[in-house]
XYZ file of C-alpha atoms in Angstrom:
652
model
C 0.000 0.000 0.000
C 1.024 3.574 -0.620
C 2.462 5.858 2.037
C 0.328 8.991 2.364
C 1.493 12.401 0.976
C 2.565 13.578 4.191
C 3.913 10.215 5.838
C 7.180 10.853 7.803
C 10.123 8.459 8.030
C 10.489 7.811 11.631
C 8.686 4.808 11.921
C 6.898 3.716 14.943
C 7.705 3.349 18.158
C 9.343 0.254 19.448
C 7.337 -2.688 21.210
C 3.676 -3.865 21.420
C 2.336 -0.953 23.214
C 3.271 -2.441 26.390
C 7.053 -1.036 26.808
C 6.474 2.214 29.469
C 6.205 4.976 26.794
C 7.406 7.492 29.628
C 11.016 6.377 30.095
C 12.062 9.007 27.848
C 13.228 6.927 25.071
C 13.012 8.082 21.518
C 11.583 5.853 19.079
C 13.557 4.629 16.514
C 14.042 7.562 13.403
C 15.358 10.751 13.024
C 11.648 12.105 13.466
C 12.567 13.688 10.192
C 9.941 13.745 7.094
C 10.394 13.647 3.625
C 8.775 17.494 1.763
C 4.998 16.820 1.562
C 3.970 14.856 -1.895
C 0.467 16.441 -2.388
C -0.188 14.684 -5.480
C -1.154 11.052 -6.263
C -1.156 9.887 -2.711
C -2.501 6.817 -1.959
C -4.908 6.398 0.612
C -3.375 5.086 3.780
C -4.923 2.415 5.753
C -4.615 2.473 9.409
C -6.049 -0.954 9.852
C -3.210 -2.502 7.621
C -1.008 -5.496 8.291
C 3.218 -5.507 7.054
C 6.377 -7.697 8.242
C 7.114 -4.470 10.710
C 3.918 -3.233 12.523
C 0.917 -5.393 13.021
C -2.016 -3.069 14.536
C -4.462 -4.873 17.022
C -7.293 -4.397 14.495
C -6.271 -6.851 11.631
C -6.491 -5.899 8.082
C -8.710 -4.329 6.104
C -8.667 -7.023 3.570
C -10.557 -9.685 5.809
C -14.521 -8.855 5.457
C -15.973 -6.876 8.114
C -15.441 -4.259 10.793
C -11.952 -5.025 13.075
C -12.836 -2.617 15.715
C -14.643 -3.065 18.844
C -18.268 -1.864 19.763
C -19.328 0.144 22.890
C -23.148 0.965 24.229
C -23.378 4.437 25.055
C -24.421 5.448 28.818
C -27.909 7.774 29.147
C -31.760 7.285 29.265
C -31.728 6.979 25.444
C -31.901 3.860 23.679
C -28.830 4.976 21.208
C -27.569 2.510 18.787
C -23.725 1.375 19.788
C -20.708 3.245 19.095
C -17.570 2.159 18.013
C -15.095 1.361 20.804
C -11.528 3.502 19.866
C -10.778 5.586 23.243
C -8.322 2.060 24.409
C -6.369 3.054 21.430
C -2.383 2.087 22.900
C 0.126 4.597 22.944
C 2.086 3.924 19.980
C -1.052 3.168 17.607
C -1.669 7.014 18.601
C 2.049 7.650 18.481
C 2.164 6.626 14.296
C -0.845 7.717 13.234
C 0.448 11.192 14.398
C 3.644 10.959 12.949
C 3.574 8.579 10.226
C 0.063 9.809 8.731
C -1.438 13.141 10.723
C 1.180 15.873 11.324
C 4.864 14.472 9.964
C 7.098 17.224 10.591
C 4.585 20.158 10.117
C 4.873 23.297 11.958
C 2.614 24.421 14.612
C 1.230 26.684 12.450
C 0.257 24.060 9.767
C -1.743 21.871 11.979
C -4.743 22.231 10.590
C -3.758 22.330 7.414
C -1.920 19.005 7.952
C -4.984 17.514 9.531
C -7.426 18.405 6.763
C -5.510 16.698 4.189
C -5.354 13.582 6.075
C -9.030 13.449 6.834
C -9.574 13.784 2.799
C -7.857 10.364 2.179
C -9.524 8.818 5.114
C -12.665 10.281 6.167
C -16.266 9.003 4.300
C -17.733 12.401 3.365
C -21.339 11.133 3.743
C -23.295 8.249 5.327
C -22.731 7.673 8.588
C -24.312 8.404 11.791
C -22.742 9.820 15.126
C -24.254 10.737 18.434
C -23.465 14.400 18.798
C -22.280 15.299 22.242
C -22.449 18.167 24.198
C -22.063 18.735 28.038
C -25.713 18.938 28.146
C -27.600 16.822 25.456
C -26.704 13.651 23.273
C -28.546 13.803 20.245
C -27.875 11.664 17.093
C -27.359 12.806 13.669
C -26.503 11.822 10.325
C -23.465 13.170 8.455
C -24.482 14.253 5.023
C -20.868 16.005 4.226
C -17.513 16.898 6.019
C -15.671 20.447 5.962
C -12.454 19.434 5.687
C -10.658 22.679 6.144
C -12.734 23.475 9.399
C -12.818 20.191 10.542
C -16.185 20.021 10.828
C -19.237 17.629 9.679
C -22.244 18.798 8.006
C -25.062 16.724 9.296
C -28.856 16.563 9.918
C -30.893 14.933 12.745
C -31.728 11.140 12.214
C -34.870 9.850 11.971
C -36.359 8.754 14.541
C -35.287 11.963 16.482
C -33.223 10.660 19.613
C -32.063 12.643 22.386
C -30.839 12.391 25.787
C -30.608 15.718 28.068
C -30.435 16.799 31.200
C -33.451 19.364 30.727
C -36.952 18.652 28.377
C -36.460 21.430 26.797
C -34.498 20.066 23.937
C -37.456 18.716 21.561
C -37.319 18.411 17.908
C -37.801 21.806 16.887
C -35.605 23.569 19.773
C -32.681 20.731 18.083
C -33.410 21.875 14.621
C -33.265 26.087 15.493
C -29.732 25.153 17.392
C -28.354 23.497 13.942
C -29.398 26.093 12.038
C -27.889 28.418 13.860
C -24.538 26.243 13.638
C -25.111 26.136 10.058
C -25.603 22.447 10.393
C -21.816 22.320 11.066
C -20.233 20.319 14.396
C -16.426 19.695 15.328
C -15.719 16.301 14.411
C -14.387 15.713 18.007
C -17.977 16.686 19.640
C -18.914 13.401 16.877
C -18.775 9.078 18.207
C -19.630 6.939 15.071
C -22.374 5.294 15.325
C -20.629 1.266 14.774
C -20.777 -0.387 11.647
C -19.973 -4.029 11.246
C -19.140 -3.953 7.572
C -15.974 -2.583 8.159
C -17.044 0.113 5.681
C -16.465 3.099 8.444
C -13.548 1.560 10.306
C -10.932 4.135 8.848
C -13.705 7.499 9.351
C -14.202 6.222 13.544
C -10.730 6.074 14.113
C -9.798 9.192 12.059
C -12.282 11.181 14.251
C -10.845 9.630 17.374
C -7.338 10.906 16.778
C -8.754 14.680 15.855
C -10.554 14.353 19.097
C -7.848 13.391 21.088
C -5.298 15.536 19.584
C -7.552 18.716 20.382
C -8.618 17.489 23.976
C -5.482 15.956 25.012
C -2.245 17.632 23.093
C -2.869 20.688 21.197
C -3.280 23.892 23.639
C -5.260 27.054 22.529
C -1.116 28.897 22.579
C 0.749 26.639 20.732
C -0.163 28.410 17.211
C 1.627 31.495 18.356
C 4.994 29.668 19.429
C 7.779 30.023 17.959
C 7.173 28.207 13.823
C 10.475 27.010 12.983
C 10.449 23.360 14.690
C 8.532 20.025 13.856
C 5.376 20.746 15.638
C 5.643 16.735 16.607
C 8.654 16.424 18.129
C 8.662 19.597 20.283
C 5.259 19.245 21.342
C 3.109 16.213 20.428
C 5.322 12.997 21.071
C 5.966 14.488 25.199
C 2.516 15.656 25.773
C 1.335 12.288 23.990
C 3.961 10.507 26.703
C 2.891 12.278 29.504
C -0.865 11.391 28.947
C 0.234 7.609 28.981
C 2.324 7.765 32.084
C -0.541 9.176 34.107
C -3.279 6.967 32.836
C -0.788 4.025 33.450
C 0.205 5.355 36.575
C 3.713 6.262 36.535
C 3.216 9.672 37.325
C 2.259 10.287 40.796
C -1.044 11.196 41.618
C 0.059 14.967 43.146
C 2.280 15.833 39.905
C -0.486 14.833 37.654
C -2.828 17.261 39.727
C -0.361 19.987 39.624
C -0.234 19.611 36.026
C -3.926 19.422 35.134
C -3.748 23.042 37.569
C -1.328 24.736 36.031
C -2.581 23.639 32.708
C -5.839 25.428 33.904
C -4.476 28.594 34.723
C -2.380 28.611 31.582
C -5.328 28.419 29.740
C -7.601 30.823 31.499
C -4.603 33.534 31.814
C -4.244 33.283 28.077
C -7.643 34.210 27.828
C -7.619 36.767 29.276
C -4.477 37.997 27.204
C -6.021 37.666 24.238
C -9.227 39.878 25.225
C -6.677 42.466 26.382
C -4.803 42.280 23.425
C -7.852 42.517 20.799
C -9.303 45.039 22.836
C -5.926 47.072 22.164
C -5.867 46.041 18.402
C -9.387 47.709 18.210
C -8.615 50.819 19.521
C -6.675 53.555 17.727
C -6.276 56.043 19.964
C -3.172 56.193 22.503
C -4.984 57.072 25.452
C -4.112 56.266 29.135
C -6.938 53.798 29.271
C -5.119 51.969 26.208
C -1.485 52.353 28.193
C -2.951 50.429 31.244
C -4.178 47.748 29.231
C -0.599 46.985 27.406
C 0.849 47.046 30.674
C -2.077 44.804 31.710
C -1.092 42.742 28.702
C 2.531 42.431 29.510
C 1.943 41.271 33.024
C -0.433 38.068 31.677
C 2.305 37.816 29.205
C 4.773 36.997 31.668
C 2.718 34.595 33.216
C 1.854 32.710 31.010
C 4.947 32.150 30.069
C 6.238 31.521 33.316
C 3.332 28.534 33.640
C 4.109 26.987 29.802
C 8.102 26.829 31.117
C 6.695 24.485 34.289
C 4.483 22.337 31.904
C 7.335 21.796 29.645
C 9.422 20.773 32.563
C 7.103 18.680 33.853
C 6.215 17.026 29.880
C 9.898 16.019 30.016
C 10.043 12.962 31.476
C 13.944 13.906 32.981
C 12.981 16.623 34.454
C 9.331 16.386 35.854
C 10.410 14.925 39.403
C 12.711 17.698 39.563
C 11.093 20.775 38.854
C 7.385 19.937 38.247
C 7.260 18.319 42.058
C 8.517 19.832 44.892
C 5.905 19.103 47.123
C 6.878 16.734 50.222
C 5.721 15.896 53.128
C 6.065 18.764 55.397
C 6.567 16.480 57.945
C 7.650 19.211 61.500
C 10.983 18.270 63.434
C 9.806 17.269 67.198
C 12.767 18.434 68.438
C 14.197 16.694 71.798
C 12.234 14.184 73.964
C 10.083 16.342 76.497
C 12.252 14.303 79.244
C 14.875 15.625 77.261
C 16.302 11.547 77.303
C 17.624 10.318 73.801
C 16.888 7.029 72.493
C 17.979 4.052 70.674
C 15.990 2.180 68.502
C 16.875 -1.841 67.241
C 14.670 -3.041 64.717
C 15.089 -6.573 64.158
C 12.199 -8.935 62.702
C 13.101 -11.537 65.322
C 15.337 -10.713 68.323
C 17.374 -14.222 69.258
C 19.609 -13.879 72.047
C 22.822 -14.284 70.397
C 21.868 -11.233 68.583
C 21.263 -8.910 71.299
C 24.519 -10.538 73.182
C 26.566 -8.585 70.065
C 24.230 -5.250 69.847
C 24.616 -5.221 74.146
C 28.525 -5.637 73.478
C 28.968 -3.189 70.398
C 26.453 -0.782 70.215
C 24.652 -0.507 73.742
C 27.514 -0.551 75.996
C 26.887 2.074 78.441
C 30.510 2.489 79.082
C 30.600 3.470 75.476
C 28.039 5.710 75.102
C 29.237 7.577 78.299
C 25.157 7.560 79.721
C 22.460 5.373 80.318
C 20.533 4.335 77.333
C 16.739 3.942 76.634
C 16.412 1.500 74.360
C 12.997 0.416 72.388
C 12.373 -2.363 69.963
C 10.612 -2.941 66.754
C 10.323 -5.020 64.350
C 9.418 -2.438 61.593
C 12.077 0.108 60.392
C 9.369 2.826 59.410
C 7.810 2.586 62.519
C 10.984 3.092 64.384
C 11.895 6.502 62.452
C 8.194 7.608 62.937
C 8.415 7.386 66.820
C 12.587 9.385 66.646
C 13.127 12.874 68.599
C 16.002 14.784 67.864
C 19.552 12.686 68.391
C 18.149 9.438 68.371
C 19.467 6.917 66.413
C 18.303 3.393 64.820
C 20.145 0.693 64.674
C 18.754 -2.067 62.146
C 19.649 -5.413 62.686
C 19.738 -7.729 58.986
C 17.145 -9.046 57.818
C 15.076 -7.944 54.774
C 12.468 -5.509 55.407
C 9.433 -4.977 53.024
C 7.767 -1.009 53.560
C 4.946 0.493 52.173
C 5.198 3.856 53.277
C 7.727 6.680 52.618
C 10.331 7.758 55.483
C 10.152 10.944 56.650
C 13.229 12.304 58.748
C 12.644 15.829 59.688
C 14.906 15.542 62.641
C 18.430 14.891 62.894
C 18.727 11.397 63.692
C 20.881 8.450 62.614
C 20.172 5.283 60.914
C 22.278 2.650 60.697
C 22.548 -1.108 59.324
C 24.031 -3.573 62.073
C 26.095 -5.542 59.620
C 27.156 -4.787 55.841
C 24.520 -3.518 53.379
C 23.289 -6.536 51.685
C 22.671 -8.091 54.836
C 20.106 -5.260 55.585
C 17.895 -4.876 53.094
C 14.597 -2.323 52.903
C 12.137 -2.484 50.277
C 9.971 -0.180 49.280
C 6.574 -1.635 47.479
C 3.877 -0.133 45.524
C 3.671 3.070 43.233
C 3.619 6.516 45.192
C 5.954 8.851 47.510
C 9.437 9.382 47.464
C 11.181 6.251 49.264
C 13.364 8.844 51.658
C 12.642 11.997 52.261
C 15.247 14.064 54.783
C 14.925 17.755 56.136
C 16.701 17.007 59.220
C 19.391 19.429 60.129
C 22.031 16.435 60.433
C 20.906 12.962 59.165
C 23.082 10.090 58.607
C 22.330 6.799 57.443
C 24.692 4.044 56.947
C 25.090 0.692 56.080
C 21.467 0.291 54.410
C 20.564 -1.483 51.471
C 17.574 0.476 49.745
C 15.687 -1.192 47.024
C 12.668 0.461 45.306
C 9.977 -1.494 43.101
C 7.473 -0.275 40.814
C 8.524 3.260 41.845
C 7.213 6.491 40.163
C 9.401 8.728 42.302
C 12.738 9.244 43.447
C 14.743 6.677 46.356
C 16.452 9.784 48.010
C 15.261 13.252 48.576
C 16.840 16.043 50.363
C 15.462 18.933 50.877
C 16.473 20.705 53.620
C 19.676 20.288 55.835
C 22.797 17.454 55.366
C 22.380 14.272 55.019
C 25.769 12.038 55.001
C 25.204 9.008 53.090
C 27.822 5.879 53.501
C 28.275 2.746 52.831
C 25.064 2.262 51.257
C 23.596 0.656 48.109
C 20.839 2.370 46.247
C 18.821 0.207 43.886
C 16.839 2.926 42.201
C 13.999 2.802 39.174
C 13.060 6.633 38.623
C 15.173 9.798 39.593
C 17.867 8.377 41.993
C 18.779 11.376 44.247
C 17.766 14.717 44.390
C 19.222 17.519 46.254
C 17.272 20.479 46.439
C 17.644 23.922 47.102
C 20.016 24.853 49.744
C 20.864 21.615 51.064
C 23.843 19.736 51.516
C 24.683 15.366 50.861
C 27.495 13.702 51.543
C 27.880 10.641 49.921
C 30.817 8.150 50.451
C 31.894 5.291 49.586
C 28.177 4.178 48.379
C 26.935 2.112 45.284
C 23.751 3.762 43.356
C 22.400 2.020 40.040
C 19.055 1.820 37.994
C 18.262 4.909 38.024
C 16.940 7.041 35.312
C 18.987 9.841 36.151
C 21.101 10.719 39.400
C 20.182 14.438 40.225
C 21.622 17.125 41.952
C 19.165 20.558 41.750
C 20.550 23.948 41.463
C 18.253 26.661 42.426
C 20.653 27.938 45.072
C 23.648 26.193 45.133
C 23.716 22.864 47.225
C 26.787 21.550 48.963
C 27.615 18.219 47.394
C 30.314 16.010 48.798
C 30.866 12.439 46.855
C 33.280 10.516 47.746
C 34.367 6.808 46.550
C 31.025 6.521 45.342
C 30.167 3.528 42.600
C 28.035 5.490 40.030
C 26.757 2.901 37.329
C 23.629 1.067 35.226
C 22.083 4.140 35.119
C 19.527 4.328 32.253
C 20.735 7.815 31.650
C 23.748 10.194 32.803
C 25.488 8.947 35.883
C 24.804 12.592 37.493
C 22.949 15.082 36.214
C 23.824 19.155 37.253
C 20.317 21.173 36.557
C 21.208 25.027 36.940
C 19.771 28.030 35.551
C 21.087 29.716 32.898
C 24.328 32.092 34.306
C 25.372 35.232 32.281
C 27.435 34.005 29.608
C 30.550 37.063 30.515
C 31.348 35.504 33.858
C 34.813 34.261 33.312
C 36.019 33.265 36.908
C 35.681 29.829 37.761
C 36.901 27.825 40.580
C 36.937 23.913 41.531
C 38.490 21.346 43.247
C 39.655 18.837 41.340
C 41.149 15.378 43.180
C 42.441 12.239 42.086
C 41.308 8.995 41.947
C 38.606 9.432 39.143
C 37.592 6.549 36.719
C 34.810 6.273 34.289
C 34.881 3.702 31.128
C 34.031 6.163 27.635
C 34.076 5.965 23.970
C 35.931 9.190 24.163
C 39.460 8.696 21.932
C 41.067 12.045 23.265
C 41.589 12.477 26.907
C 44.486 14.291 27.027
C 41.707 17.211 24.603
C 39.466 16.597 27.116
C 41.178 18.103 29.992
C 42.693 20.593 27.654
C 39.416 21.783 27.586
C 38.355 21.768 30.906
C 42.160 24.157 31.083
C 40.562 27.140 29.603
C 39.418 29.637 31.511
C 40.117 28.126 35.126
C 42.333 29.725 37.317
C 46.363 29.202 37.310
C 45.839 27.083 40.860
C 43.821 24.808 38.782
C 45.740 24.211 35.554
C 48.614 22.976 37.614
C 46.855 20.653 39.343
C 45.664 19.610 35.706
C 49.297 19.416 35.055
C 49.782 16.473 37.678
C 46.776 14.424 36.036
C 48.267 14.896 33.200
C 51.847 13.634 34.143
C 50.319 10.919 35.310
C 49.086 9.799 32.008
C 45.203 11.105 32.347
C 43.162 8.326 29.722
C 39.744 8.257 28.413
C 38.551 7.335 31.955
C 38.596 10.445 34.285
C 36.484 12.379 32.705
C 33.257 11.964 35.469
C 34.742 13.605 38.398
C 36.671 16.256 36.286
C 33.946 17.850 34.789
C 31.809 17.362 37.595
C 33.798 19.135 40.131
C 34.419 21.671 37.379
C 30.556 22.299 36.813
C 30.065 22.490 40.038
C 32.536 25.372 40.444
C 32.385 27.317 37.740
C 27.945 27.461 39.022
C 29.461 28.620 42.475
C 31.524 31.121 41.170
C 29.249 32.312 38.918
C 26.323 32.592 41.516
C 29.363 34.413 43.608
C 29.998 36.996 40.792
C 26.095 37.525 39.854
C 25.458 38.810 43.993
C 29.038 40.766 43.596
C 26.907 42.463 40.851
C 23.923 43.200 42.772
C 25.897 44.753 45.367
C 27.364 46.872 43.310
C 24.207 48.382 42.043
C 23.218 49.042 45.627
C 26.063 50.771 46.198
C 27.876 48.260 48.524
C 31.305 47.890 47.055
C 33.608 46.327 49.825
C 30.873 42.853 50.801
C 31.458 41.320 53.697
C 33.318 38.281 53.511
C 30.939 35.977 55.613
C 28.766 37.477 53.062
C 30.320 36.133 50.303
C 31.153 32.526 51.266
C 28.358 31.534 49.521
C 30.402 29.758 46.779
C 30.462 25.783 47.250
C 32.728 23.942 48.591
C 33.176 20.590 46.182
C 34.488 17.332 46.383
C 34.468 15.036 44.075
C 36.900 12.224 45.073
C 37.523 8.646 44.041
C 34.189 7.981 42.310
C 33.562 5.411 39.715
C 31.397 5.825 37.127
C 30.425 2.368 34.974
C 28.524 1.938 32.544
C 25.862 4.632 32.321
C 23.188 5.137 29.232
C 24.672 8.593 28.199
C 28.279 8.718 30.189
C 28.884 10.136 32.805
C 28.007 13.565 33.802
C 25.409 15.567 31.456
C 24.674 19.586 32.402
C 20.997 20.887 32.191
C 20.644 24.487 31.968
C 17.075 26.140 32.141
């Protein structure tokens, strides 16, 4: 069979429809499209069978309709409709890009869209219940508008409809048509079903307008910027996102937060545009007219403010980062009203040999200097839910299944009794973070965390230091995240699985990683997400150690830390000038340009307040003012093995 005039070259997407679609991969392609052919194109049949992409439905060439049959809910006795809403996500995903948009710009949408409802859509002979948010009514379509994307139709006889007030009889339904001009949207149109097969093509071609205008297109796009494939920018994430919430790999609260600010996007931009035609209408340059561009500009800056969050949170990199920052607020209880401190042992089953060794190495009086209290449980979450300030829990091995999320909003310790696959916690189910810490001075040690089935990150810190050692992170979504203003440690610890390991800049974090095994990430080992920085700051500083391996397909590493030379400071190229006598190779590039990142933020962030200063007049800042600037080390770490290598810099 023919490809249609505007069919791209990408392909579709990889696996059955099963395969997560939100894991960020791109499907196979360059997404690129060959120029339109708008002459003597075949038309394409979505139903069709060929050695690379068999669609659910069969083929078109077996007698009969291939596509499913629903009864639709109400009072009325409608006749079925056919059943295309289950549609999987990468039967949506090539119809889109194979046969609907290709690589047409925002602006040619519709234009796009009308041609491929020419090839596909019957102009005439088939029913559809109309729907509104207050009637069902059916109707017969007599002819389609292809430019306007909309069906001329008439009311079927016998007159059915189903509404929420009597009102609606046969002659109040006929006035409202007329006054439509007998026209509808094609998405306010279900087909009525068909078992010959003969309207197949025409139900699903309707359901992919009306998804694509309820689902991914939004009322601004048309005014972005024109000179980018409308599909690749815009479509393919949106289309993603949509999956990973109905499937449930978005959490519930980011998929809330998205439908919000998706909302106000959309209700700002009204707005705009009745301030800016009411502008556009006016001539005169009056002081009414002044307060309304200023009016304008404000909205304006909101609404782009809100489309940079939904992009963030359409990428699925980035969405845990940005898009979520919501935790649990849990409040620090600060000390014990007796003002005692406490030990906690969580073991599953306490034998006496056990305690024996906890009494002689970690509950010796004589040790501790004071008398202990000591409490038992045989749940780790329940023992950090009951901790006061400067209590500590000592977990005995075993492997512990949780279904909650730990919340540490004091500064308390946790540590494994034993080495960290011995003392394994699990975290089952879909939901929270698996950690979250705002402690002023947490430590945990000695833990094995494993995460299943995850849709959020295994480590979260947003407020305080956390010192992480001698642990193992088995991860599935975002790894670790450090957010703004706080401060990990992390030594001598093994992370792997995640999708990305994730330090957040807003202001600048204190990050400490030391003989760390970084590796079987899906994407970057560790991921630096800063703002933007003014490109003529030239000062940066770092502190580069040794020690530093990470497997690449780089062939130059000598030009690789050539180019890390220019523009750091003279302290800095001579430490370069040790690595280099001793014979830097293709595998210490992670913690170079890590610690180098890292810096050159800091001392940007340091010059940008310099700045401000300045302006107000303050020319000699205090230094206590000015220590601000981070202090990094990045020592030792090994980085194996990761999707895209080993460090990758996002700047927003």
């Amino acid at each position: 069979m023919a490809e249609p005039g505007r069919a791209g070259s990408g392909g579709a997407p990889p696996g059955d429809g099963q395969t997560p679609p939100g894991d960020g991969q791109t499907p196979p392609g360059d997404g690129q499209t060959p120029p339109p052919e708008r002459a003597g194109a075949a038309k394409p049949d979505l139903l069709r069978e060929d050695d690379d992409s068999c669609s659910d439905y069969g083929s078109r060439d077996k007698p009969g309709t291939a596509l499913g049959r629903t009864v639709p809910d109400g009072n009325v006795l409608f006749p079925d409709i056919f059943h295309t809403e289950h549609l999987l996500f990468y039967e949506r995903f090539k119809a889109y890009q194979d046969y609907i948009l290709a690589d047409c710009k925002a602006s040619e949408v519709k234009e796009f869209t009308a041609e491929y409802l020419e090839k596909v859509l019957e102009p005439s002979g088939w029913q559809a219940i109309w729907r509104t948010n207050v009637f069902d009514v059916l109707v017969e379509v007599v002819d389609v508008e292809y430019s306007a994307l909309k069906a001329v139709v008439q009311l079927s006889e016998p007159f059915l409809c189903d509404s929420r007030d009597s009102t609606f009889t046969l002659e109040c339904m006929q006035e409202l048509l007329e006054l439509k001009e007998r026209q509808l949207p094609l998405q306010e149109l279900w087909v009525v079903y068909d078992e010959s097969g003969e309207f197949d093509q025409t139900a699903l071609a309707v359901e992919h307008v009306r998804f694509f205008y309820q689902c991914i297109w939004r009322t601004w796009d048309e005014e972005e910027e024109d000179d980018f494939d409308y599909f690749v920018r815009c479509v393919e994430p949106r289309l993603r996102l949509h999956y990973d919430i109905i499937e449930h790999r978005v959490p519930s609260g980011l998929a809330a937060d998205y439908q919000n600010l998706l909302s106000q996007c959309e209700e700002l931009y009204r707005k705009f545009i009745d301030v800016r035609n009411s502008i556009s209408s006016s001539d005169s340059d009056s002081e009414e007219e002044n307060v309304s561009m200023v009016e304008g500009l404000k909205l304006y800056e909101k609404i782009e403010h809100l489309k940079q969050k939904l992009k963030l949170i359409e990428n699925p990199l980035l969405r845990y980062v940005f898009g979520y920052q919501k935790h649990s607020g849990s409040q620090a209880k600060g000390l014990r009203p007796t003002g005692t401190k406490v030990i906690h042992v969580v073991s599953s089953v306490m034998v006496a040999s056990l305690l024996q060794s906890l009494l002689r190495d970690k509950l010796c009086p004589e040790s501790c200097g004071e008398e202990l209290e000591i409490q038992f449980h045989n749940d780790p979450l329940t023992a950090v839910n009951a901790c006061y300030e400067g209590d500590s829990v000592i977990i005995c091995p075993g492997r512990y299944v949780v279904d909650g999320m730990f919340c540490i909003a004091d500064s308390v310790e946790l540590e494994g009794y034993g080495l960290p696959d011995d003392i394994v916690i699990e975290k089952r189910g879909k939901g929270d973070n698996f950690v979250d810490c705002t402690g002023a001075n947490i430590k945990i040690s000695s833990l094995k965390l494993v995460q299943h089935d995850a849709v959020e990150g295994i480590l979260n810190v947003h407020h305080g230091k956390t010192t992480l050692e001698n642990c193992v992170l088995q991860c599935e979504t975002t790894g670790v995240t450090v957010r703004t203003s706080a401060e990990l440690v992390m030594k001598k610890s093994d992370l792997y699985g995640a999708k990305n390991f994730l330090d957040e800049h807003y202001d600048i974090p204190k990050i400490t990683m030391v003989n760390n095994m970084i590796h079987n990430n899906e994407g970057y080992g560790v991921v630096l997400v800063r703002p933007a920085m003014p490109s003529d700051v030239k000062d940066t500083s770092a502190e580069i150690t040794k020690g530093n391996t990470e497997p690449t397909q780089s062939g130059d590493g000598t030009a690789r830390v050539e180019g890390l030379r220019q523009g750091l400071p003279e302290c800095i190229t001579d430490e370069l000038e040790l690595y280099e006598q001793a014979e830097i190779s293709e595998q210490t590039e992670g913690n170079y340009e890590i610690a180098n990142e890292l810096g050159a933020t800091s001392a940007k962030k340091s010059q940008m307040l310099k700045k401000r200063l300045s302006e107000l007049g303050i020319t000699e800042a205090d230094e206590n003012l000015m220590s601000q600037e981070m202090f990094v080390s990045i020592v030792g770490n090994q980085f194996k093995w990761n999707g895209k290598g080993s460090f990758g810099t996002f700047i927003f």
